[in-house]
Amino acid sequence: MELLNRPRRLRKDPVIREALAETRVNRNQFIYPYFVKPGTGMRDPIAAMPGIHHFTVDTLLTDVESGLKLGINKVLLFGVQGPKSEEGDAAWNDRSVVPTAIRELKKAFGRDLYVITDVCLCAYTTHGHCGIVHDHEVVNDASVERLVKMALAHAQAGADMVAPSDMMDGRIGAMRKGLDADGFTNTALMSYAVKFASAYYGPFREAAGSAPGFGDRRSYQMDARNGREAMREALLDEDEGADILMVKPALAYLDIISQLRQRTDLPLACYNVSAEYSMVKIAAAAGLIDERLMTLENLHAFARAGADVIITYHAREVVEKGWL
Ligand code: PBG
Ligand code: ZN
């Protein structure tokens, strides 16, 4: 057959395929999430997320140390602790588990480890919402005030970067101002700028004990049907001083990552969330899919869409098993 264009020529052998791969992922792009609770000596498996654990500060230090040797040098901390209260005061208490973990991690690993913290009230409030509730409504400005206090508590403990995940209006600007006023001009802000109201957070809410006690999060998280609004949210956060913009979840929102890549010069992060992770793990355990291949396919899709950094529960296993 006479045929001028034969794209398969360049797919013939692994050597040429490797040379021409348009997208590469490496471990420096990974941010690895950790769930931290009070106490000592515990490393309890989270049933909804196979391979992920609840750590106490001491076991966290051990795990982070072994991760660092593999090149996992950026972590995202989530606190799981009581006492829960109406306004979530434990969220900005400097004796809470996250500030304690930050101080210990920084003491042990200094600048070798980059410590990022999730800033949100939902794990600390009795009602499980991400802000302050008045008359069954999550009120914006009072929530922002508390979230700024939480960001400050993390910065004071030594966090390199804080990552607000609440989706209140104006919190990025308020946090930047609050951090700067307190001298934390070098504490970076990664905004969960485009965070959709999503069923993909299910396993996480079990892990963090942060499911809303009434209603849902649709009055603050974004509607999954909206792409233009996503750009608006992201660009507002850029104007307010975000250093990195995040899209979350990742797999069902690759179009959003790719569109945003065209609209901003800021670095982009995507959050490969809990159910995206657990679906792969559970399908693999059932013998339905090849875990290594599916994980790598997903990770490369994030990078191809335009994500610079990838927050993923797969990170540790991917580097441990040398999948990249
Ligand atoms: C808290 C928060 C959530 C996630 C990260 N921060 C859950 C939620 O908004 O309900 C989800 C992470 C995941 O599913 O892995 N605001
Ligand atoms: Zn929240």
PDB file of N, CA, C and O in Angstrom, residues 87 89 91-93 119 143-154 156 175:
ATOM      1  N   GLU A  87     -17.579  26.625  66.241  1.00  0.00           N
ATOM      2  CA  GLU A  87     -16.772  27.464  65.346  1.00  0.00           C
ATOM      3  C   GLU A  87     -15.451  26.805  64.933  1.00  0.00           C
ATOM      4  O   GLU A  87     -14.716  27.363  64.122  1.00  0.00           O
ATOM      5  N   ASP A  89     -12.724  26.018  66.940  1.00  0.00           N
ATOM      6  CA  ASP A  89     -11.569  26.710  67.545  1.00  0.00           C
ATOM      7  C   ASP A  89     -10.256  25.922  67.499  1.00  0.00           C
ATOM      8  O   ASP A  89      -9.176  26.517  67.405  1.00  0.00           O
ATOM      9  N   ALA A  91      -8.988  24.524  65.241  1.00  0.00           N
ATOM     10  CA  ALA A  91      -8.328  24.723  63.945  1.00  0.00           C
ATOM     11  C   ALA A  91      -7.207  25.759  64.024  1.00  0.00           C
ATOM     12  O   ALA A  91      -6.260  25.697  63.262  1.00  0.00           O
ATOM     13  N   TRP A  92      -7.331  26.725  64.919  1.00  0.00           N
ATOM     14  CA  TRP A  92      -6.282  27.758  65.005  1.00  0.00           C
ATOM     15  C   TRP A  92      -5.560  27.751  66.349  1.00  0.00           C
ATOM     16  O   TRP A  92      -4.883  28.712  66.705  1.00  0.00           O
ATOM     17  N   ASN A  93      -5.707  26.661  67.091  1.00  0.00           N
ATOM     18  CA  ASN A  93      -5.000  26.525  68.358  1.00  0.00           C
ATOM     19  C   ASN A  93      -3.581  26.026  68.087  1.00  0.00           C
ATOM     20  O   ASN A  93      -3.408  25.015  67.413  1.00  0.00           O
ATOM     21  N   VAL A 119      -5.937  24.245  54.947  1.00  0.00           N
ATOM     22  CA  VAL A 119      -6.583  25.201  55.849  1.00  0.00           C
ATOM     23  C   VAL A 119      -8.082  25.153  55.599  1.00  0.00           C
ATOM     24  O   VAL A 119      -8.561  25.579  54.549  1.00  0.00           O
ATOM     25  N   SER A 143     -16.413  33.398  58.335  1.00  0.00           N
ATOM     26  CA  SER A 143     -15.595  32.205  58.087  1.00  0.00           C
ATOM     27  C   SER A 143     -14.181  32.612  57.692  1.00  0.00           C
ATOM     28  O   SER A 143     -13.199  32.036  58.168  1.00  0.00           O
ATOM     29  N   VAL A 144     -14.091  33.608  56.810  1.00  0.00           N
ATOM     30  CA  VAL A 144     -12.772  34.058  56.349  1.00  0.00           C
ATOM     31  C   VAL A 144     -11.915  34.509  57.532  1.00  0.00           C
ATOM     32  O   VAL A 144     -10.723  34.177  57.613  1.00  0.00           O
ATOM     33  N   GLU A 145     -12.545  35.229  58.472  1.00  0.00           N
ATOM     34  CA  GLU A 145     -11.813  35.686  59.664  1.00  0.00           C
ATOM     35  C   GLU A 145     -11.146  34.519  60.399  1.00  0.00           C
ATOM     36  O   GLU A 145      -9.980  34.591  60.776  1.00  0.00           O
ATOM     37  N   ARG A 146     -11.905  33.427  60.586  1.00  0.00           N
ATOM     38  CA  ARG A 146     -11.355  32.245  61.291  1.00  0.00           C
ATOM     39  C   ARG A 146     -10.292  31.550  60.451  1.00  0.00           C
ATOM     40  O   ARG A 146      -9.292  31.063  60.978  1.00  0.00           O
ATOM     41  N   LEU A 147     -10.534  31.491  59.159  1.00  0.00           N
ATOM     42  CA  LEU A 147      -9.571  30.803  58.284  1.00  0.00           C
ATOM     43  C   LEU A 147      -8.230  31.528  58.261  1.00  0.00           C
ATOM     44  O   LEU A 147      -7.169  30.901  58.181  1.00  0.00           O
ATOM     45  N   VAL A 148      -8.288  32.855  58.334  1.00  0.00           N
ATOM     46  CA  VAL A 148      -7.031  33.634  58.395  1.00  0.00           C
ATOM     47  C   VAL A 148      -6.277  33.268  59.673  1.00  0.00           C
ATOM     48  O   VAL A 148      -5.055  33.060  59.657  1.00  0.00           O
ATOM     49  N   LYS A 149      -7.017  33.139  60.780  1.00  0.00           N
ATOM     50  CA  LYS A 149      -6.362  32.755  62.045  1.00  0.00           C
ATOM     51  C   LYS A 149      -5.707  31.382  61.937  1.00  0.00           C
ATOM     52  O   LYS A 149      -4.614  31.136  62.452  1.00  0.00           O
ATOM     53  N   MET A 150      -6.384  30.482  61.242  1.00  0.00           N
ATOM     54  CA  MET A 150      -5.847  29.130  61.075  1.00  0.00           C
ATOM     55  C   MET A 150      -4.579  29.165  60.217  1.00  0.00           C
ATOM     56  O   MET A 150      -3.567  28.532  60.558  1.00  0.00           O
ATOM     57  N   ALA A 151      -4.618  29.929  59.135  1.00  0.00           N
ATOM     58  CA  ALA A 151      -3.434  30.044  58.263  1.00  0.00           C
ATOM     59  C   ALA A 151      -2.262  30.624  59.055  1.00  0.00           C
ATOM     60  O   ALA A 151      -1.120  30.162  58.933  1.00  0.00           O
ATOM     61  N   LEU A 152      -2.558  31.620  59.883  1.00  0.00           N
ATOM     62  CA  LEU A 152      -1.509  32.245  60.691  1.00  0.00           C
ATOM     63  C   LEU A 152      -0.905  31.260  61.685  1.00  0.00           C
ATOM     64  O   LEU A 152       0.314  31.223  61.875  1.00  0.00           O
ATOM     65  N   ALA A 153      -1.765  30.452  62.308  1.00  0.00           N
ATOM     66  CA  ALA A 153      -1.267  29.466  63.275  1.00  0.00           C
ATOM     67  C   ALA A 153      -0.310  28.501  62.588  1.00  0.00           C
ATOM     68  O   ALA A 153       0.732  28.123  63.150  1.00  0.00           O
ATOM     69  N   HIS A 154      -0.639  28.113  61.364  1.00  0.00           N
ATOM     70  CA  HIS A 154       0.237  27.192  60.632  1.00  0.00           C
ATOM     71  C   HIS A 154       1.541  27.877  60.227  1.00  0.00           C
ATOM     72  O   HIS A 154       2.621  27.285  60.312  1.00  0.00           O
ATOM     73  N   GLN A 156       2.947  30.412  61.742  1.00  0.00           N
ATOM     74  CA  GLN A 156       3.743  30.614  62.958  1.00  0.00           C
ATOM     75  C   GLN A 156       4.446  29.335  63.385  1.00  0.00           C
ATOM     76  O   GLN A 156       5.549  29.363  63.914  1.00  0.00           O
ATOM     77  N   MET A 175      -5.974  36.222  53.553  1.00  0.00           N
ATOM     78  CA  MET A 175      -4.844  35.457  54.116  1.00  0.00           C
ATOM     79  C   MET A 175      -3.508  36.098  53.746  1.00  0.00           C
ATOM     80  O   MET A 175      -2.598  36.165  54.566  1.00  0.00           O
TER      81      MET A 175
END
